Coordinates of C-alpha atoms in Angstrom, one line a residue:
Chain W
M290 CA -1.3 -27.1 -14.6
N291 CA -1.1 -31.0 -13.0
T292 CA 1.9 -29.7 -10.6
A293 CA 0.0 -27.2 -9.0
K294 CA -2.6 -29.5 -8.1
R295 CA -0.4 -32.6 -7.0
A296 CA 1.1 -32.2 -3.6
A297 CA 4.7 -31.6 -3.2
Q298 CA 6.8 -33.9 -2.5
L299 CA 9.5 -34.0 0.1
L300 CA 13.0 -34.3 -1.4
S301 CA 14.5 -37.5 -0.9
T302 CA 17.4 -39.8 -2.1
Q303 CA 14.6 -41.7 -3.8
N304 CA 13.3 -38.7 -5.9
I305 CA 16.4 -36.4 -6.5
R306 CA 17.8 -38.7 -9.3
S307 CA 15.3 -37.9 -12.1
L308 CA 15.1 -34.3 -11.2
F309 CA 18.6 -34.3 -11.2
E310 CA 19.0 -36.0 -14.4
S311 CA 16.5 -34.6 -16.2
V312 CA 17.3 -30.9 -15.6
E313 CA 20.2 -29.2 -17.5
A314 CA 19.6 -25.6 -15.9
F315 CA 19.0 -24.8 -12.0
L316 CA 17.7 -21.1 -11.5
F317 CA 17.9 -19.7 -8.1
D318 CA 15.8 -17.2 -5.6
C319 CA 18.6 -15.1 -4.2
D320 CA 17.0 -13.7 -0.3
G321 CA 15.8 -16.9 1.6
V322 CA 17.9 -19.4 -0.6
I323 CA 21.2 -18.0 -1.1
W324 CA 21.4 -15.7 1.5
K325 CA 19.5 -14.1 4.0
G326 CA 20.6 -10.3 4.3
D327 CA 24.4 -10.2 3.7
K328 CA 24.7 -13.7 5.1
L329 CA 25.3 -16.6 3.3
I330 CA 22.9 -19.9 3.5
D331 CA 24.8 -22.4 4.9
G332 CA 26.4 -25.1 1.9
V333 CA 25.2 -22.9 -0.8
S334 CA 28.9 -22.1 -2.0
Q335 CA 29.7 -25.6 -2.3
T336 CA 26.4 -26.8 -3.4
L337 CA 26.7 -24.1 -6.6
D338 CA 30.0 -25.5 -7.5
W339 CA 29.6 -29.1 -7.1
L340 CA 26.7 -28.4 -9.5
R341 CA 28.9 -26.2 -11.9
S342 CA 31.2 -29.7 -12.0
K343 CA 28.6 -31.7 -13.0
G344 CA 27.4 -29.5 -16.0
K345 CA 24.8 -27.7 -15.0
K346 CA 23.8 -23.8 -15.5
L347 CA 23.2 -22.2 -12.6
V348 CA 20.9 -18.7 -13.1
F349 CA 20.3 -16.2 -10.5
V350 CA 16.6 -14.6 -10.7
T351 CA 15.7 -12.2 -8.2
N352 CA 12.7 -10.3 -7.5
N353 CA 14.7 -7.7 -5.2
S354 CA 15.1 -4.5 -7.0
L355 CA 17.6 -2.3 -4.6
K356 CA 20.8 -3.9 -6.9
S357 CA 21.5 -3.6 -10.4
R358 CA 22.8 -7.1 -12.1
I359 CA 26.7 -5.4 -11.7
Q360 CA 26.0 -4.9 -7.9
Y361 CA 24.5 -8.4 -7.8
A362 CA 27.5 -9.6 -9.3
K363 CA 30.1 -8.3 -6.7
K364 CA 28.1 -9.2 -3.9
F365 CA 28.1 -12.6 -4.9
H366 CA 32.0 -12.7 -5.8
S367 CA 31.9 -10.7 -2.0
L368 CA 30.1 -13.7 -0.7
G369 CA 33.0 -15.9 -2.3
I370 CA 30.7 -17.5 -5.2
S371 CA 31.9 -16.7 -8.8
V372 CA 28.7 -15.7 -10.7
A373 CA 29.0 -13.4 -14.2
E374 CA 26.6 -10.2 -14.7
D375 CA 24.5 -12.0 -17.4
E376 CA 23.7 -15.2 -15.2
I377 CA 21.8 -12.8 -13.1
F378 CA 18.4 -11.7 -14.1
S379 CA 17.0 -9.1 -11.6
S380 CA 13.7 -7.3 -11.4
S381 CA 15.6 -3.8 -11.7
F382 CA 17.1 -5.4 -14.8
A383 CA 13.1 -6.7 -15.9
A384 CA 12.2 -2.9 -15.5
A385 CA 14.4 -1.7 -17.4
M386 CA 14.2 -4.0 -20.5
Y387 CA 10.3 -3.9 -20.3
L388 CA 10.2 -0.4 -21.0
K389 CA 13.4 -1.3 -23.9
V390 CA 11.1 -4.0 -25.4
N391 CA 7.9 -2.2 -25.7
N392 CA 10.1 1.0 -27.4
F393 CA 9.5 3.9 -24.5
P394 CA 10.9 7.0 -26.0
Q395 CA 14.4 7.9 -24.6
E396 CA 13.3 11.5 -23.8
K397 CA 10.6 10.8 -21.5
K398 CA 11.9 10.3 -17.7
V399 CA 11.6 7.5 -15.5
Y400 CA 10.4 8.2 -11.7
V401 CA 11.2 5.8 -9.5
I402 CA 10.3 4.7 -6.0
G403 CA 13.3 1.9 -4.9
G404 CA 17.0 1.2 -4.9
E405 CA 20.0 2.3 -6.5
G406 CA 19.7 -0.8 -8.8
I407 CA 16.7 0.3 -10.9
L408 CA 18.5 3.7 -11.4
E409 CA 21.3 1.6 -12.2
E410 CA 19.6 -0.6 -15.0
L411 CA 18.0 2.6 -16.3
Q412 CA 21.0 3.9 -17.4
L413 CA 22.4 1.1 -18.8
A414 CA 19.0 1.1 -21.2
G415 CA 19.7 4.4 -22.3
Y416 CA 17.1 6.1 -20.0
T417 CA 17.1 8.5 -17.6
G418 CA 15.7 7.9 -14.3
L419 CA 14.8 10.6 -11.4
G420 CA 13.7 9.8 -7.9
G421 CA 14.9 6.6 -6.3
P422 CA 17.5 7.0 -2.8
E423 CA 18.2 10.7 -3.8
D424 CA 14.5 11.2 -2.2
G425 CA 14.8 9.2 0.8
E426 CA 15.5 12.6 2.8
K427 CA 13.2 15.2 1.2
R428 CA 10.2 16.7 3.2
V429 CA 7.0 17.4 1.8
E430 CA 5.3 21.2 3.2
L431 CA 1.4 20.8 3.3
K432 CA 0.6 24.7 3.4
P433 CA -1.5 26.9 1.3
N434 CA -0.3 28.4 -2.0
S435 CA 2.5 26.3 -2.2
P436 CA 2.1 23.5 -5.2
F437 CA 3.5 20.5 -5.1
E438 CA 6.0 20.6 -8.6
H439 CA 6.4 17.2 -11.0
D440 CA 8.8 16.5 -13.9
K441 CA 5.3 16.2 -17.0
S442 CA 7.9 14.5 -19.3
V443 CA 7.8 11.3 -17.0
G444 CA 6.6 9.1 -18.6
A445 CA 6.7 5.7 -16.2
V446 CA 6.8 5.4 -12.8
V447 CA 8.5 2.1 -11.7
V448 CA 8.0 0.9 -8.1
G449 CA 10.5 -1.4 -6.2
I450 CA 11.0 -2.5 -2.5
D451 CA 12.0 0.9 -1.1
P452 CA 13.4 1.1 2.3
R453 CA 13.7 5.0 1.9
I454 CA 9.9 5.2 1.3
N455 CA 8.3 8.5 2.2
Y456 CA 5.2 11.1 1.3
Y457 CA 7.3 13.1 -0.9
K458 CA 7.8 10.1 -3.1
L459 CA 4.3 8.8 -2.7
Q460 CA 3.6 12.0 -3.7
Y461 CA 5.7 12.3 -6.7
G462 CA 4.4 8.5 -8.3
T463 CA 0.8 9.8 -7.8
L464 CA 1.3 13.0 -9.5
C465 CA 3.2 11.5 -12.6
I466 CA 0.5 8.4 -12.7
R467 CA -2.7 10.2 -12.4
E468 CA -1.8 13.2 -14.0
N469 CA 1.0 12.8 -16.7
P470 CA -1.4 11.4 -19.9
G471 CA 0.0 7.7 -20.9
C472 CA 2.2 7.4 -18.1
L473 CA 3.1 3.7 -17.1
F474 CA 3.4 2.0 -13.5
I475 CA 5.6 -0.5 -13.4
A476 CA 6.1 -3.3 -10.2
T477 CA 9.3 -4.8 -9.9
N478 CA 7.3 -7.3 -7.9
R479 CA 5.1 -7.8 -5.2
D480 CA 6.6 -10.0 -2.8
A481 CA 4.5 -9.1 0.7
V482 CA 8.0 -9.6 2.9
G483 CA 11.9 -10.4 2.5
H484 CA 14.7 -11.2 4.5
M485 CA 16.1 -7.7 4.0
T486 CA 18.5 -8.6 7.2
D487 CA 19.9 -12.3 8.2
L488 CA 17.4 -12.2 11.4
Q489 CA 14.2 -10.6 9.9
E490 CA 11.8 -10.7 7.1
W491 CA 10.9 -6.9 6.4
P492 CA 8.3 -5.2 4.2
G493 CA 8.9 -5.9 0.5
A494 CA 8.4 -4.2 -2.5
G495 CA 4.6 -5.7 -2.5
S496 CA 3.8 -3.1 0.4
M497 CA 5.6 0.2 -1.7
V498 CA 3.2 -1.1 -4.6
A499 CA 0.2 -1.5 -3.0
A500 CA 1.0 2.1 -1.5
M501 CA 1.1 3.6 -4.6
C502 CA -2.3 1.2 -5.5
G503 CA -4.0 2.4 -3.0
S504 CA -3.4 6.6 -4.0
T505 CA -4.0 5.9 -7.8
E506 CA -6.4 3.2 -7.9
R507 CA -4.2 1.7 -10.8
E508 CA -2.6 -1.6 -11.0
P509 CA 0.7 -2.2 -12.4
I510 CA 2.2 -3.8 -14.7
V511 CA 5.1 -6.4 -12.9
V512 CA 7.7 -7.6 -14.6
G513 CA 9.2 -9.7 -12.0
K514 CA 7.8 -12.9 -10.5
P515 CA 5.4 -14.6 -11.1
S516 CA 5.7 -13.0 -13.9
T517 CA 7.3 -15.0 -16.8
F518 CA 8.7 -11.9 -18.4
M519 CA 12.3 -12.4 -17.5
M520 CA 12.1 -15.8 -19.4
D521 CA 12.3 -14.6 -22.4
F522 CA 15.9 -13.1 -21.8
L523 CA 16.7 -16.1 -19.9
L524 CA 15.9 -18.8 -23.1
Q525 CA 17.8 -16.2 -25.4
K526 CA 20.8 -16.5 -23.0
F527 CA 20.5 -20.0 -22.8
H528 CA 18.5 -21.6 -25.3
I529 CA 17.7 -24.3 -22.7
N530 CA 13.6 -25.7 -23.1
T531 CA 12.4 -24.7 -19.9
S532 CA 11.1 -28.5 -19.3
K533 CA 14.9 -29.2 -18.3
M534 CA 14.9 -25.8 -15.7
C535 CA 14.2 -26.7 -12.2
M536 CA 13.5 -23.0 -10.4
V537 CA 14.6 -23.3 -6.6
G538 CA 12.7 -20.8 -4.7
D539 CA 11.5 -20.0 -0.9
R540 CA 8.1 -18.1 -1.9
L541 CA 5.5 -19.8 -3.1
D542 CA 3.4 -17.2 -5.2
T543 CA 6.4 -15.6 -6.9
D544 CA 9.3 -18.1 -7.4
I545 CA 7.2 -21.4 -7.5
L546 CA 4.5 -19.8 -9.5
F547 CA 7.1 -18.1 -12.0
G548 CA 8.4 -21.6 -12.4
Q549 CA 4.9 -23.6 -13.3
N550 CA 3.9 -20.5 -15.3
A551 CA 7.2 -21.1 -17.4
G552 CA 6.5 -24.4 -17.7
C553 CA 9.6 -25.2 -15.4
K554 CA 10.0 -28.0 -12.4
T555 CA 10.3 -26.4 -9.0
L556 CA 11.9 -27.2 -6.0
L557 CA 10.4 -24.9 -2.6
V558 CA 13.3 -24.6 -0.4
L559 CA 12.2 -23.5 3.8
S560 CA 14.9 -21.4 4.2
G561 CA 13.4 -18.4 3.4
V562 CA 9.6 -17.4 4.3
T563 CA 7.8 -20.4 3.7
T564 CA 7.5 -22.7 6.5
Q565 CA 6.3 -26.2 5.5
T566 CA 2.8 -25.5 7.6
T567 CA 1.9 -22.9 4.9
L568 CA 2.8 -25.2 2.0
R569 CA 0.8 -27.6 3.7
D570 CA -2.5 -25.7 5.1
P571 CA -5.5 -26.2 2.7
S572 CA -5.7 -22.5 2.0
N573 CA -2.5 -22.6 -0.4
S574 CA -3.1 -23.3 -3.8
V575 CA 0.6 -23.7 -4.9
Q576 CA 2.1 -27.0 -5.0
P577 CA 5.9 -27.2 -5.9
D578 CA 7.2 -30.4 -7.2
Y579 CA 9.5 -30.7 -4.5
Y580 CA 10.5 -28.6 -1.3
T581 CA 13.3 -29.2 1.1
S582 CA 15.0 -27.7 3.7
Q583 CA 17.6 -25.5 1.8
V584 CA 19.7 -25.8 -1.4
S585 CA 22.8 -27.9 0.3
D586 CA 20.3 -30.7 0.5
L587 CA 20.9 -31.1 -3.1
L588 CA 24.5 -32.1 -2.5
H589 CA 23.9 -33.7 0.7
L590 CA 21.1 -36.5 -1.2
L591 CA 23.0 -36.7 -4.0
G592 CA 27.2 -35.8 -3.9
P593 CA 30.1 -37.6 -2.8
Chain I
M46 CA -31.0 0.4 -2.7
N47 CA -33.0 2.3 -5.2
T48 CA -30.9 5.5 -4.4
A49 CA -28.0 4.0 -5.9
K50 CA -29.7 3.1 -9.1
R51 CA -31.4 6.3 -9.8
A52 CA -28.8 8.8 -11.3
A53 CA -28.4 11.8 -9.3
Q54 CA -30.3 15.3 -9.8
L55 CA -28.8 18.2 -10.0
L56 CA -29.6 20.7 -6.6
S57 CA -32.5 23.3 -8.0
T58 CA -34.9 25.6 -7.0
Q59 CA -37.3 23.0 -7.9
N60 CA -36.2 19.9 -5.7
I61 CA -33.9 21.5 -3.1
R62 CA -37.4 22.9 -0.5
S63 CA -38.3 18.8 -0.3
L64 CA -34.7 18.0 0.5
F65 CA -34.1 20.9 2.9
E66 CA -38.2 20.2 4.8
S67 CA -37.3 16.6 5.2
V68 CA -34.1 16.9 6.7
E69 CA -33.1 17.8 10.4
A70 CA -29.5 17.4 10.4
F71 CA -26.7 18.1 7.7
L72 CA -23.4 16.2 8.3
F73 CA -20.8 17.5 6.6
D74 CA -17.6 15.9 5.6
C75 CA -14.6 18.5 5.7
D76 CA -11.3 18.0 3.3
G77 CA -13.2 19.0 0.1
V78 CA -16.4 20.3 1.5
I79 CA -15.6 22.8 4.5
W80 CA -12.2 23.6 3.5
K81 CA -9.2 22.3 1.6
G82 CA -5.7 22.7 3.1
D83 CA -6.5 25.1 5.8
K84 CA -8.6 27.4 3.3
L85 CA -12.2 27.4 3.8
I86 CA -14.2 27.2 1.0
D87 CA -16.2 30.4 -0.4
G88 CA -19.7 30.9 1.6
V89 CA -19.0 27.8 4.1
S90 CA -19.4 29.9 6.9
Q91 CA -22.3 31.6 6.1
T92 CA -24.0 28.8 5.4
L93 CA -23.7 27.1 8.2
D94 CA -24.9 29.8 10.3
W95 CA -27.9 30.5 7.9
L96 CA -28.5 26.0 8.6
R97 CA -28.4 26.7 12.3
S98 CA -30.7 30.0 12.2
K99 CA -33.1 27.9 10.3
G100 CA -32.9 25.2 13.4
K101 CA -30.7 22.1 11.6
K102 CA -28.3 20.2 13.5
L103 CA -25.1 20.0 12.0
V104 CA -22.5 17.3 12.6
F105 CA -19.2 16.8 10.6
V106 CA -18.2 13.8 9.8
T107 CA -14.6 13.3 9.2
N108 CA -11.9 10.6 7.4
N109 CA -9.3 12.4 8.1
S110 CA -7.4 11.5 11.7
L111 CA -4.5 14.0 11.6
K112 CA -6.4 15.6 14.5
S113 CA -8.6 14.9 17.4
R114 CA -11.8 15.9 17.7
I115 CA -10.6 18.9 20.5
Q116 CA -8.0 20.1 17.5
Y117 CA -10.4 19.9 14.8
A118 CA -13.1 22.0 17.0
K119 CA -9.8 24.6 17.5
K120 CA -9.1 24.5 13.4
F121 CA -13.0 25.7 13.3
H122 CA -12.5 28.4 15.1
S123 CA -9.6 29.6 13.7
L124 CA -11.6 29.0 10.9
G125 CA -14.1 31.3 12.0
I126 CA -16.3 28.9 12.3
S127 CA -17.9 28.1 15.8
V128 CA -18.4 24.2 16.5
A129 CA -18.3 21.8 19.4
E130 CA -16.1 19.0 19.9
D131 CA -19.1 16.5 19.9
E132 CA -20.3 18.0 16.7
I133 CA -17.2 16.2 15.2
F134 CA -16.9 12.6 14.5
S135 CA -13.4 12.3 13.2
S136 CA -12.3 8.8 12.0
S137 CA -9.3 9.4 14.8
F138 CA -11.9 9.3 17.5
A139 CA -13.7 6.6 15.7
A140 CA -10.5 4.2 15.8
A141 CA -10.4 4.6 19.8
M142 CA -14.3 4.5 20.3
Y143 CA -13.8 0.9 18.3
L144 CA -11.5 -0.5 21.0
K145 CA -13.7 0.6 23.6
V146 CA -16.7 -1.0 22.0
N147 CA -14.6 -4.1 22.0
N148 CA -13.5 -4.2 25.6
F149 CA -9.7 -3.6 24.0
P150 CA -7.5 -4.4 27.4
Q151 CA -6.4 -0.8 29.4
E152 CA -3.1 -2.9 29.5
K153 CA -2.1 -3.6 26.2
K154 CA -0.9 -1.3 24.0
V155 CA -1.6 0.5 20.6
Y156 CA 0.5 1.1 17.7
V157 CA -0.1 3.7 15.3
I158 CA 0.8 5.1 12.0
G159 CA -1.1 8.1 11.6
G160 CA -1.0 11.4 13.4
E161 CA -1.3 13.3 16.3
G162 CA -5.2 13.2 16.4
I163 CA -5.1 9.1 16.4
L164 CA -3.2 9.2 19.7
E165 CA -5.0 11.9 21.1
E166 CA -7.9 10.1 20.9
L167 CA -6.4 7.1 22.7
Q168 CA -5.5 8.6 25.8
L169 CA -8.7 10.2 26.1
A170 CA -10.3 7.0 25.6
G171 CA -7.7 5.6 28.3
Y172 CA -5.0 3.8 26.3
T173 CA -1.7 3.8 25.5
G174 CA -0.4 4.4 22.0
L175 CA 3.0 4.4 20.6
G176 CA 4.3 5.7 17.3
G177 CA 2.6 8.0 15.4
P178 CA 4.6 11.1 14.6
E179 CA 7.8 10.6 16.9
D180 CA 8.5 7.5 14.8
G181 CA 8.8 9.8 11.7
E182 CA 12.6 10.9 11.8
K183 CA 13.2 7.1 12.8
R184 CA 15.5 5.4 10.1
V185 CA 16.4 1.7 10.1
E186 CA 19.6 -0.1 9.7
L187 CA 19.7 -3.2 7.4
K188 CA 22.8 -5.1 9.1
P189 CA 23.3 -8.6 10.0
N190 CA 22.9 -9.7 13.7
S191 CA 20.7 -6.4 14.6
P192 CA 17.0 -7.3 15.0
F193 CA 14.5 -4.7 15.0
E194 CA 12.6 -4.8 18.2
H195 CA 8.9 -4.8 18.6
D196 CA 6.7 -4.1 21.5
K197 CA 5.1 -7.2 22.5
S198 CA 2.3 -6.2 24.4
V199 CA 0.7 -4.4 21.2
G200 CA -2.5 -5.4 20.6
A201 CA -3.6 -3.5 18.2
V202 CA -2.2 -1.5 15.1
V203 CA -4.3 1.6 13.8
V204 CA -3.3 3.4 10.5
G205 CA -4.4 6.4 9.0
I206 CA -3.4 9.1 7.1
D207 CA 0.4 9.9 7.6
P208 CA 2.7 12.1 5.9
R209 CA 5.7 10.6 8.1
I210 CA 5.4 7.4 6.6
N211 CA 8.5 5.7 6.6
Y212 CA 10.2 1.9 6.6
Y213 CA 10.6 2.1 10.4
K214 CA 7.0 2.5 10.8
L215 CA 5.5 -0.4 7.9
Q216 CA 8.3 -2.8 9.9
Y217 CA 6.9 -2.0 13.0
G218 CA 3.1 -1.9 12.5
T219 CA 4.0 -5.5 10.2
L220 CA 6.0 -7.4 13.1
C221 CA 2.9 -6.5 15.3
I222 CA 0.6 -7.9 13.3
R223 CA 2.4 -10.8 12.1
E224 CA 4.0 -12.1 15.2
N225 CA 2.0 -10.6 18.5
P226 CA -1.0 -13.2 18.8
G227 CA -4.6 -11.5 18.3
C228 CA -3.4 -8.2 17.1
L229 CA -5.7 -6.3 15.8
F230 CA -5.4 -4.2 12.3
I231 CA -7.5 -1.1 11.9
A232 CA -7.8 1.2 8.9
T233 CA -9.2 4.6 10.0
N234 CA -10.4 5.1 6.5
R235 CA -9.2 4.2 3.1
D236 CA -9.6 7.1 0.7
A237 CA -7.2 7.3 -2.2
V238 CA -6.3 10.4 -2.0
G239 CA -7.5 14.1 0.1
H240 CA -7.1 18.1 0.0
M241 CA -4.1 17.9 2.2
T242 CA -3.6 21.5 0.6
D243 CA -5.7 23.5 -1.0
L244 CA -3.8 23.7 -4.7
Q245 CA -3.7 19.6 -4.4
E246 CA -5.2 16.1 -4.0
W247 CA -2.1 13.7 -1.6
P248 CA -2.6 10.5 -0.8
G249 CA -4.9 9.3 1.5
A250 CA -4.7 6.8 4.3
G251 CA -6.0 4.2 1.4
S252 CA -1.9 4.4 0.9
M253 CA -0.6 4.0 4.0
V254 CA -3.3 1.4 4.7
A255 CA -3.0 -0.9 1.5
A256 CA 1.3 -0.8 2.2
M257 CA 0.5 -1.9 5.6
C258 CA -2.2 -4.8 3.6
G259 CA 0.9 -5.1 1.2
S260 CA 3.4 -6.4 4.1
T261 CA 1.0 -8.3 6.4
E262 CA -1.6 -9.7 3.8
R263 CA -4.5 -9.0 6.0
E264 CA -7.2 -6.9 5.5
P265 CA -8.2 -4.0 8.4
I266 CA -11.3 -3.3 10.0
V267 CA -12.5 -0.2 8.6
V268 CA -13.9 2.2 11.5
G269 CA -14.4 5.5 9.3
K270 CA -16.8 6.0 6.3
P271 CA -18.0 4.0 4.2
S272 CA -18.4 1.9 7.4
T273 CA -21.5 2.9 9.4
F274 CA -19.3 2.3 12.3
M275 CA -19.6 5.9 13.8
M276 CA -23.2 6.3 13.3
D277 CA -23.9 4.6 16.5
F278 CA -22.1 7.4 18.2
L279 CA -23.8 10.2 16.4
L280 CA -27.2 8.6 17.1
Q281 CA -26.6 8.6 20.9
K282 CA -26.2 12.0 20.6
F283 CA -28.8 13.7 18.4
H284 CA -31.4 11.2 18.6
I285 CA -32.7 12.0 14.9
N286 CA -33.9 9.2 12.7
T287 CA -31.2 8.7 9.8
S288 CA -33.9 9.5 7.2
K289 CA -33.8 12.9 8.3
M290 CA -30.1 13.3 8.2
C291 CA -28.4 14.5 4.3
M292 CA -24.7 13.1 4.5
V293 CA -23.2 16.3 2.1
G294 CA -19.7 14.8 1.1
D295 CA -17.1 15.2 -1.9
R296 CA -16.4 11.7 -2.1
L297 CA -18.4 9.0 -3.5
D298 CA -17.5 5.7 -1.9
T299 CA -16.8 6.8 1.3
D300 CA -18.9 10.3 2.0
I301 CA -21.7 9.0 -0.1
L302 CA -21.9 5.5 0.2
F303 CA -21.7 5.8 4.3
G304 CA -25.0 7.8 3.5
Q305 CA -26.4 5.4 1.8
N306 CA -25.7 2.6 4.1
A307 CA -26.7 4.8 7.2
G308 CA -29.9 5.3 5.3
C309 CA -29.6 9.0 5.3
K310 CA -30.0 11.0 1.9
T311 CA -27.2 12.0 0.4
L312 CA -25.7 14.9 -1.2
L313 CA -22.6 15.6 -2.9
V314 CA -20.6 18.7 -3.7
L315 CA -18.3 18.8 -7.1
S316 CA -15.5 21.1 -5.1
G317 CA -13.5 18.3 -3.4
V318 CA -12.2 15.2 -5.6
T319 CA -14.7 14.3 -7.6
T320 CA -15.5 15.5 -10.8
Q321 CA -19.3 15.6 -12.9
T322 CA -17.6 13.3 -15.7
T323 CA -16.4 10.9 -12.8
L324 CA -20.1 11.2 -11.0
R325 CA -21.6 10.4 -15.3
D326 CA -19.5 7.7 -15.8
P327 CA -20.7 4.8 -16.7
S328 CA -18.3 2.8 -14.3
N329 CA -19.4 4.6 -11.3
S330 CA -22.4 3.0 -9.2
V331 CA -22.3 5.1 -6.7
Q332 CA -25.0 7.8 -7.1
P333 CA -26.1 10.1 -4.5
D334 CA -29.7 12.0 -4.3
Y335 CA -28.7 14.9 -5.3
Y336 CA -25.3 16.9 -6.2
T337 CA -24.3 20.6 -6.8
S338 CA -20.8 22.7 -7.1
Q339 CA -20.8 23.7 -3.3
V340 CA -21.8 24.0 0.0
S341 CA -23.2 27.6 -0.4
D342 CA -24.8 26.5 -3.1
L343 CA -27.6 25.9 -0.7
L344 CA -27.8 29.3 0.8
H345 CA -28.0 30.5 -2.7
L346 CA -31.0 28.4 -3.8
L347 CA -32.7 28.9 -0.4
G348 CA -31.9 31.7 1.3
P349 CA -32.8 35.2 1.7

């Protein structure tokens, strides 16, 4: 892809108009773009309002699986931003949809290493989820003649970011994948780190997914970015050619790669995990079309 | 190496004598070879006694870092086997020795994701360890304006198997590796699973190490098998040419590879994590010289 080879352009008054005019929908990542933890990034609210007033469609594509679409809509509202549930494409939703489009049997269960959001999306899709936050306090007993039991009807293990990761869950998921015939291993995403709080990055789903790869010696199916699995659902709703979409994100290996894989224009913001040094490093092979400090630059460079 | 290409021979009355006569020291893995969890494997005690009575040196090389050498000697004694502390080469000891031979400064600290054994070996080597079991009950708070603090004087993170793995430890270790300049990332080993109890396999250090690779996007220095780092210490004690050693283990990718990397003869036992099907699978490229069901076959095939 040519876009991957040309160095990213700094977004400026010179080049922003052609981007803006050619784009009908802006796809935003959330962590490090819209907010950090529970803190809105400066100027985001005004920028989103202004984009809507100019007729642009807004879509939110997040790899963070801790919440469901409904819960994300509530989070947006609590931060003063009006977003509809079906404008949100979270990796928790993607995991449930992956099972649905692959005709995963309703009578099989799904073991979850991750947050409430995955369990909620599974339930909305008609599936029975096990594990999740509930197993966060469980302890293992490593003693003789005391087998660790797991449910033989689990047909898929979904792994996402899990701040309550423990040995119980690792053993449960590992036994399902290794011993239940045909059991699927699905990763919501593989982000190394993410802005779980405003001040710091924390281990992302990439850490929990790798832990499960380490014990199972298997590779997962990834449904979140940079996989374009979610794009089909997005196209069903918006009917906009991907060349008229612009993916705005803070991660090169997920957001920007997702945008490029899908044929979108791409804009990197430096308000999250990626620095300009990383972007310019010779070892980095992912170049967005444009980069800028933060989302509000769209408004400042173009707005009234 | 030729040994890696020729299919393993089943140990038999035909071939055992030449192996036995050419070997001065038997190197045994522990989990899945000597014991499973806290249960001795049948016939092990008599076999070890008999080998000693025939003048063979015995060495125990374990990737399990939960215990120190002193603690392992106690475990052997509690199971009725007399083993001296300096006949034991554990990956917990190897981690401390790695720091020592690389002149790791005494004033720097070491953060431990793993068991008591690593902390004890660090202390015996004169280092200050942090973390370990003590951090197993710690919780993280993902809230605004609440930074997660880590010790800036940590110069190495040692990761081993950790049945008390949690998000606190993952974040602590990740911050040290990502933010403390020059911080080392040391893995005791990368075993996918191990016999933590007699009845089952459980996620091994490979799971915790992978989790840290996932969040730090770094690869560790591995000091346990199949790395031959421990062999130097073993040679210092025994002064036996490695061609006169036989490594006996249950894992192809650690034990047998370690033996082959060091130039030892190799014997796979099927009493642990490897089945004959795995050994014979075309995808398996690691072939020991010999294989047999369990350690006591040595006695049964050769003994009185």
